[in-house]
PDB file of C-alpha atoms and ligand atoms in Angstrom:
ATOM      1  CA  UNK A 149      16.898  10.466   8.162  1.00 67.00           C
ATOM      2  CA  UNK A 150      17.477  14.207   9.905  1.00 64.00           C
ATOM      3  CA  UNK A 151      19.015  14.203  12.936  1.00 64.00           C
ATOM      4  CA  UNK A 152      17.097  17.063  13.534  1.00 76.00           C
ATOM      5  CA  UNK A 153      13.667  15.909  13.692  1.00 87.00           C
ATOM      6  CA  UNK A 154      11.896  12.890  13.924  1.00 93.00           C
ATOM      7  CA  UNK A 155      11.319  10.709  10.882  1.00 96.00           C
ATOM      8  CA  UNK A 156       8.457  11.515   9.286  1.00 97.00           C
ATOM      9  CA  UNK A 157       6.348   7.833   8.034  1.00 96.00           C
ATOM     10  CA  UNK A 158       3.421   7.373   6.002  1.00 97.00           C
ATOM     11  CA  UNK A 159       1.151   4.654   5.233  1.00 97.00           C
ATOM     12  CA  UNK A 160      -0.716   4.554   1.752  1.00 97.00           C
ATOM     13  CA  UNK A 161      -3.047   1.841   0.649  1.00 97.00           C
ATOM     14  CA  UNK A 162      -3.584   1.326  -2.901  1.00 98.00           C
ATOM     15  CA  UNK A 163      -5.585  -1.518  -4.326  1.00 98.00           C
ATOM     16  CA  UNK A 164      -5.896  -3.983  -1.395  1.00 97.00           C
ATOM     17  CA  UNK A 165      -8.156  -5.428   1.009  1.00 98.00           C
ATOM     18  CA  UNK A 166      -7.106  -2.856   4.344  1.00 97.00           C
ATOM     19  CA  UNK A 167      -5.674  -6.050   5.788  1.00 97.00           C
ATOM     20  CA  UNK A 168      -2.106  -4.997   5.821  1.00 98.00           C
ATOM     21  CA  UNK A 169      -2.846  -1.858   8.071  1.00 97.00           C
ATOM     22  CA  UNK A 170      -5.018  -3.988  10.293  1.00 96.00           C
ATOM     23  CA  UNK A 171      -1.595  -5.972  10.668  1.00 96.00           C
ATOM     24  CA  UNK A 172       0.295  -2.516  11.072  1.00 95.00           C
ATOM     25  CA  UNK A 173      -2.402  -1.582  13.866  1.00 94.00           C
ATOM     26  CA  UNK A 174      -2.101  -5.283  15.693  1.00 94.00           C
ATOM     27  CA  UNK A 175       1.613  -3.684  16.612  1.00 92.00           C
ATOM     28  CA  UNK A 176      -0.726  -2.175  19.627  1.00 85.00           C
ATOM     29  CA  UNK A 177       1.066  -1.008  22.645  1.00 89.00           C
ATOM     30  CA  UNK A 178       4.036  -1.005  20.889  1.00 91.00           C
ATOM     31  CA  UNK A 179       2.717   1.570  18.601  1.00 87.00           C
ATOM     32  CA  UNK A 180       2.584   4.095  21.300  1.00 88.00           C
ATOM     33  CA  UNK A 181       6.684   3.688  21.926  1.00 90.00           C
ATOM     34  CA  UNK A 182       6.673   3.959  18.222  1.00 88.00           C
ATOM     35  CA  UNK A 183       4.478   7.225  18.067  1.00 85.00           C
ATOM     36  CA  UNK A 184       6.998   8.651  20.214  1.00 90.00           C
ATOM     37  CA  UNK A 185       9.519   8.283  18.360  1.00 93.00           C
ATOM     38  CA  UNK A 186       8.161   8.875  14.574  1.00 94.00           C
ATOM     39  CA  UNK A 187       5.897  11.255  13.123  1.00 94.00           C
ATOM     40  CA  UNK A 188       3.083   9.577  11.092  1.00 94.00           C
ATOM     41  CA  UNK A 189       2.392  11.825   8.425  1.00 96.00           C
ATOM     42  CA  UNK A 190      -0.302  10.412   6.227  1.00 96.00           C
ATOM     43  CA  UNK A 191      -2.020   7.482   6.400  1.00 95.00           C
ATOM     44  CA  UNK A 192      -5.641   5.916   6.500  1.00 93.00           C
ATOM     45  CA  UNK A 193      -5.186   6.259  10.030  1.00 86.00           C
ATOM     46  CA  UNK A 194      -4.438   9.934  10.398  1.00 89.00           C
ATOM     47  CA  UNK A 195      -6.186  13.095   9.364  1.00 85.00           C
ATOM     48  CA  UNK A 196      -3.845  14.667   6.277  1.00 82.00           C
ATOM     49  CA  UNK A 197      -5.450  14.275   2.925  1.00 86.00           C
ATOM     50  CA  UNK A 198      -1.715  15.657   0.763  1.00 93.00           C
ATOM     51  CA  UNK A 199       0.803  13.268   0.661  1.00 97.00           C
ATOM     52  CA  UNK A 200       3.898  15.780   2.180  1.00 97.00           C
ATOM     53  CA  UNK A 201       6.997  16.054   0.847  1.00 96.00           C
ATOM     54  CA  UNK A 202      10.311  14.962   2.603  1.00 96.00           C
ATOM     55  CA  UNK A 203       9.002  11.866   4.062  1.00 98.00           C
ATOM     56  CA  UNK A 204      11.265   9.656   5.077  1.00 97.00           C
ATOM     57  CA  UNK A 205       9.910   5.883   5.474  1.00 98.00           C
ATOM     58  CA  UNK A 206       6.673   5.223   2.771  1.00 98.00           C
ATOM     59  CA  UNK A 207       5.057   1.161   3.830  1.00 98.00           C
ATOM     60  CA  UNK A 208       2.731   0.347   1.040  1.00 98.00           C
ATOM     61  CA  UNK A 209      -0.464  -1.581   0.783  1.00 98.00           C
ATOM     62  CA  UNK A 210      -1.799  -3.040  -2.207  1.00 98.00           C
ATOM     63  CA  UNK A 211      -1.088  -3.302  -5.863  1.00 98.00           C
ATOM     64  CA  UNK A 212      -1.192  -0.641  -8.730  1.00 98.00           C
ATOM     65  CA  UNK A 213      -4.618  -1.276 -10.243  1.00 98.00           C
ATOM     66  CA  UNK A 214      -6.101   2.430 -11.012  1.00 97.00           C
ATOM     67  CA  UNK A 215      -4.508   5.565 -13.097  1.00 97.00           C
ATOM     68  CA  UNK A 216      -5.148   7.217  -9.933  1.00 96.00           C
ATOM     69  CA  UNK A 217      -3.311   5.026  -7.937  1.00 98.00           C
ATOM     70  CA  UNK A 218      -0.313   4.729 -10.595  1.00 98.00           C
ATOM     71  CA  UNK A 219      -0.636   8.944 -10.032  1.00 98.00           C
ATOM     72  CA  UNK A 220      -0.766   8.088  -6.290  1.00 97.00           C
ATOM     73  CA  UNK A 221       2.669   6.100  -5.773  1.00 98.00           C
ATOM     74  CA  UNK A 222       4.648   8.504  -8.557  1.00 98.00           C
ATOM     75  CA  UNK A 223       3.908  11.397  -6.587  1.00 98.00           C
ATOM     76  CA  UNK A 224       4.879   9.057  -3.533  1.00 98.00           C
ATOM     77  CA  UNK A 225       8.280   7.873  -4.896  1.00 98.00           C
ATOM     78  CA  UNK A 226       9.162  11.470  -5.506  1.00 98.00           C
ATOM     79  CA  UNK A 227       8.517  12.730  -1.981  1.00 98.00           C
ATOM     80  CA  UNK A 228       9.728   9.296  -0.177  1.00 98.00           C
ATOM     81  CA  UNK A 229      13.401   8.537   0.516  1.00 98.00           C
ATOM     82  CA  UNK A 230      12.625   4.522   1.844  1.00 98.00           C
ATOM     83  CA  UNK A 231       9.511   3.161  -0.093  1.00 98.00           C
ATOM     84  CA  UNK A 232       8.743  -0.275   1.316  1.00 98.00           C
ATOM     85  CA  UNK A 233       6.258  -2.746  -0.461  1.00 98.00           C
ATOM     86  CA  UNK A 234       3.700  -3.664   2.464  1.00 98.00           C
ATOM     87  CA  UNK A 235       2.197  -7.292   1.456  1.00 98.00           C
ATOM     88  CA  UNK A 236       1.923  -9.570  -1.447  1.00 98.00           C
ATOM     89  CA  UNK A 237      -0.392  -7.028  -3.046  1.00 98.00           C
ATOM     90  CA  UNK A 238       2.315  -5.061  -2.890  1.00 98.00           C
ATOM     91  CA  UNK A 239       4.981  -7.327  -3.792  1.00 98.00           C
ATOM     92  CA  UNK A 240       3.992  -9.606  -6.616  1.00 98.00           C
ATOM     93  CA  UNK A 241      -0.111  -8.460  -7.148  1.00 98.00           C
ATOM     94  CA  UNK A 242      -1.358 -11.274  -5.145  1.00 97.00           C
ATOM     95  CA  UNK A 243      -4.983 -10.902  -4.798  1.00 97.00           C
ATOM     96  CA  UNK A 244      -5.665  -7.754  -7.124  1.00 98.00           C
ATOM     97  CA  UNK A 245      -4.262  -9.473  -9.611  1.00 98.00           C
ATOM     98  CA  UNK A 246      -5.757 -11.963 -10.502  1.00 97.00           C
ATOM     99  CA  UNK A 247      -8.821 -10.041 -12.870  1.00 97.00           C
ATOM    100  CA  UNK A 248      -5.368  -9.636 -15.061  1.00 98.00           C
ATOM    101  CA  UNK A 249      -6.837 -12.265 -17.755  1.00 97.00           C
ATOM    102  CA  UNK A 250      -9.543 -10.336 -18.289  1.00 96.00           C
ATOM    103  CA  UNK A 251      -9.911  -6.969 -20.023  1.00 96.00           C
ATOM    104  CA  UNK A 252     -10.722  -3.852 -17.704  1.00 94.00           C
ATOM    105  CA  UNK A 253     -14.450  -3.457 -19.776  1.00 93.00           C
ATOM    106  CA  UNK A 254     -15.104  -6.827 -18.950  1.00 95.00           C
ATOM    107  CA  UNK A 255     -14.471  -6.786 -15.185  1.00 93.00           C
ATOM    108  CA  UNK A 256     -17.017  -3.921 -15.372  1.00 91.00           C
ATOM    109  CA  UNK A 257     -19.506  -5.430 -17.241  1.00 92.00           C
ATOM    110  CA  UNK A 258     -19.534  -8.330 -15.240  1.00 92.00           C
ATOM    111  CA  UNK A 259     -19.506  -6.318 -11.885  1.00 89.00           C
ATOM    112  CA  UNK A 260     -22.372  -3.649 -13.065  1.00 89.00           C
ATOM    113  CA  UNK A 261     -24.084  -5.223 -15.702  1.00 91.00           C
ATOM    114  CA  UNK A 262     -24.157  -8.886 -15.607  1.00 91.00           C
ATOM    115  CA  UNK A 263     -24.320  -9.078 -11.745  1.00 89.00           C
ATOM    116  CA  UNK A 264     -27.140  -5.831 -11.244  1.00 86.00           C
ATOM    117  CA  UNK A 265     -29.740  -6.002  -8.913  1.00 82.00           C
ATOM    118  CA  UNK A 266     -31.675  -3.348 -10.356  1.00 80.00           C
ATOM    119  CA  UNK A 267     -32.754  -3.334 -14.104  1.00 74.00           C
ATOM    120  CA  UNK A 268     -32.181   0.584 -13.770  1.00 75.00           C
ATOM    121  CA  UNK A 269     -28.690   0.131 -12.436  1.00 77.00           C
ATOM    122  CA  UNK A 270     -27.431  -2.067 -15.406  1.00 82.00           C
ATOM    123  CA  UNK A 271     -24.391   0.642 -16.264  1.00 84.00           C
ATOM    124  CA  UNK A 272     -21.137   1.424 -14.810  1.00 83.00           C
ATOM    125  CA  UNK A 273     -20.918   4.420 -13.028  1.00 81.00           C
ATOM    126  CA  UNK A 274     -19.764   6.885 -15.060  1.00 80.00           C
ATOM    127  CA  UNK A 275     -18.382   9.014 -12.070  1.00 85.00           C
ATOM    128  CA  UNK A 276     -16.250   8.341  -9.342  1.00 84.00           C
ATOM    129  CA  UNK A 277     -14.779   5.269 -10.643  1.00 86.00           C
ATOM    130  CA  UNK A 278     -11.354   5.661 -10.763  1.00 90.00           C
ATOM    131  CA  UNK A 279     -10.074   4.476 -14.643  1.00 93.00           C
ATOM    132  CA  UNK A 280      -8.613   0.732 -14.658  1.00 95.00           C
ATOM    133  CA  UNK A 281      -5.285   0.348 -16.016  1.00 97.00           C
ATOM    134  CA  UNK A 282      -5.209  -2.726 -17.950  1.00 97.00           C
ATOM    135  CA  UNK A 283      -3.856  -5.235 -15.296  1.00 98.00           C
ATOM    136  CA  UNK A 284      -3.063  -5.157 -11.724  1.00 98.00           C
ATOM    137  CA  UNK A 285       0.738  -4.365 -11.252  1.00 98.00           C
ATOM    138  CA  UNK A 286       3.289  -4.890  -8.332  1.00 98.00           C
ATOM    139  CA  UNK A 287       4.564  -1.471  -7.107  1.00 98.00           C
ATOM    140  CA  UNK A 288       8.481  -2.104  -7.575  1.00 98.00           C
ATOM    141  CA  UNK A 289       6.828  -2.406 -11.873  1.00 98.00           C
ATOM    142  CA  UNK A 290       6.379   1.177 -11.527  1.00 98.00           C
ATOM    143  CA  UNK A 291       8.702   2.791  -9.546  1.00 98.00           C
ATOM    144  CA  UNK A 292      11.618   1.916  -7.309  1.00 98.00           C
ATOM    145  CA  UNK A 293      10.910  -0.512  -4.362  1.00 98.00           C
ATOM    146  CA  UNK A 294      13.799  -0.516  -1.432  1.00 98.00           C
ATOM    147  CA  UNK A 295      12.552  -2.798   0.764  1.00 97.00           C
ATOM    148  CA  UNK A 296      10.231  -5.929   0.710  1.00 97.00           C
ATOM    149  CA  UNK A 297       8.275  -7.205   3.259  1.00 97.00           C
ATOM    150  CA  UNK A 298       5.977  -9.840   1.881  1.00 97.00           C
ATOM    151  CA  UNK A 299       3.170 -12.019   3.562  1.00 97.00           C
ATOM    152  CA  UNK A 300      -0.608 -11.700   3.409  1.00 97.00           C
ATOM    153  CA  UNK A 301      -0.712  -9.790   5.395  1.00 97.00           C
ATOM    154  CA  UNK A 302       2.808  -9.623   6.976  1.00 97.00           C
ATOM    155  CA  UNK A 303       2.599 -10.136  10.798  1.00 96.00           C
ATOM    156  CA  UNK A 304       3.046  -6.866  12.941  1.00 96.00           C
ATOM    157  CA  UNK A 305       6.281  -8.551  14.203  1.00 96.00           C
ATOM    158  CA  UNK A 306       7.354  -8.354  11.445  1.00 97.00           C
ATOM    159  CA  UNK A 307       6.399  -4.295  10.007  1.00 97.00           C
ATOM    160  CA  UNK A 308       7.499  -3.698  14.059  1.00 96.00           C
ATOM    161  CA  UNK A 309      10.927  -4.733  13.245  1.00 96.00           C
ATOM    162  CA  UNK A 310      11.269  -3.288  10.147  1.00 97.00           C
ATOM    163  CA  UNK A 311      10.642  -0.116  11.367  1.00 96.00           C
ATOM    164  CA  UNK A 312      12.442  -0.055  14.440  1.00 95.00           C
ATOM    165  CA  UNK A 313      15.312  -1.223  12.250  1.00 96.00           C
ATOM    166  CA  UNK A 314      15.404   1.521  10.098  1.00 96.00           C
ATOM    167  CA  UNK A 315      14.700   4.018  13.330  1.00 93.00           C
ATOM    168  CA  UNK A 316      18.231   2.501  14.751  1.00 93.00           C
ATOM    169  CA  UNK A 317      20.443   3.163  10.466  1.00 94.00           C
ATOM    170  CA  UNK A 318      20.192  -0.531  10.229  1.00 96.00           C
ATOM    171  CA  UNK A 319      19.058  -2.348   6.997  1.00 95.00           C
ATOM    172  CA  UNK A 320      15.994  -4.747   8.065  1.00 96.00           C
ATOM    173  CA  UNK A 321      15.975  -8.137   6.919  1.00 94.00           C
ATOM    174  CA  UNK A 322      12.696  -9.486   7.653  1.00 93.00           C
ATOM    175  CA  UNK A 323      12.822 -12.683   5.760  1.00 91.00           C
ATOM    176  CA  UNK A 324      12.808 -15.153   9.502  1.00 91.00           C
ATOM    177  CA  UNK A 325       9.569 -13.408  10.460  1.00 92.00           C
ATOM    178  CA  UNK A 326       7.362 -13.028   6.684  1.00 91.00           C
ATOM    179  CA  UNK A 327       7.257 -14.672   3.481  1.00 87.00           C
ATOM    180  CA  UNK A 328       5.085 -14.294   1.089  1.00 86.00           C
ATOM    181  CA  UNK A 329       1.580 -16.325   1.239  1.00 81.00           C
ATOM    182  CA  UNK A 330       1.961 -16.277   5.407  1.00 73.00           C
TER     183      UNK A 330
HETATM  184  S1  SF4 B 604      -1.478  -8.691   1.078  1.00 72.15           S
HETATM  185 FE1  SF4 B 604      -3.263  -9.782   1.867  1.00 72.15          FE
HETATM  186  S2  SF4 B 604      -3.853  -8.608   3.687  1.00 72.15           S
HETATM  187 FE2  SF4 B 604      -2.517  -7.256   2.448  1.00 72.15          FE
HETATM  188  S3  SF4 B 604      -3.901  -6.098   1.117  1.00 72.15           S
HETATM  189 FE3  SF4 B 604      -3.298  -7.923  -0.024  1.00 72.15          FE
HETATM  190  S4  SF4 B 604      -4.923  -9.443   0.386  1.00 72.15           S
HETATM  191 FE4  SF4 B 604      -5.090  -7.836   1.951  1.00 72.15          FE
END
């Protein structure tokens, strides 16, 4: 991280349920000491649409489900020096993952045909629907992960002292405070 500045994080939420940055918001008060010391720099939270480049510390939510989202974490990787799998989304597919024994045309047929409320209606949208890849992938299966931190969702302990580990050069271990399924 530059000495110069203050790191710059992100937040990015792929294919899960928000639940993870619910957790990263339950850090409450201690968020403001945080904000202090770290610029947030795109998130669901903030206002910037463009991922930016140079970003130091990437925590991600969710698993790789959409060609948009495999677009998404690419251009991500690229721009992120510490890219941190945020829940078992994240981490091993958890949730998203399970419509993996079924083919991406079925999932849609059952979703907008099968289960329709409207006779009119019994199509999948043909815009706006962001193409699915053909099963629901952890991120560190598509790029490089550096850091875990499992749970569903982790505790905001836990994503607190992960990030204020990495703030002080240290490498966080967060395995006594999360594990995966928690
Ligand atoms: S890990 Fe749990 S809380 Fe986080 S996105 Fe997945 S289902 Fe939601």
């Amino acid at each position: 991280m530059s000495a110069n500045r203050k790191p710059k994080v992100a937040t990015v939420w792929l294919d899960g349920c928000s639940g993870c940055h619910m957790s990263f918001l339950d850090i409450d008060e201690r968020l403001v000491a945080l904000s202090s010391l770290i610029d947030i720099v795109y998130s669901p939270v903030v206002d910037p649409k463009d991922f930016p480049t140079d970003v130091d510390v990437t925590l991600v939510e969710g698993a790789v489900s959409s060609e948009e989202d495999l677009h998404k974490i690419q251009v991500i990787r690229q721009r992120t020096k510490i890219l941190i799998s945020l829940g078992d989304c994240a981490v091993t597919g958890n949730v998203p993952a399970m419509r993996n024994s079924y083919e991406p045309a079925e999932l849609l047929a059952r979703a907008y045909v099968e289960n329709a409320q409207s006779p009119d209606s019994r199509q999948p949208p043909t815009r706006g629907l962001p193409a699915l890849r053909p099963k629901a992938q952890p991120v560190h299966e598509l790029v490089k992960v550096d850091l875990y931190l499992p749970g569903c969702p982790p505790p905001a302990d836990a994503i607190h002292f992960v990030v204020a580990e990495l703030l002080a050069g240290r490498t966080p271990d967060p395995s006594q405070l999360t594990r995966f399924g928690r």
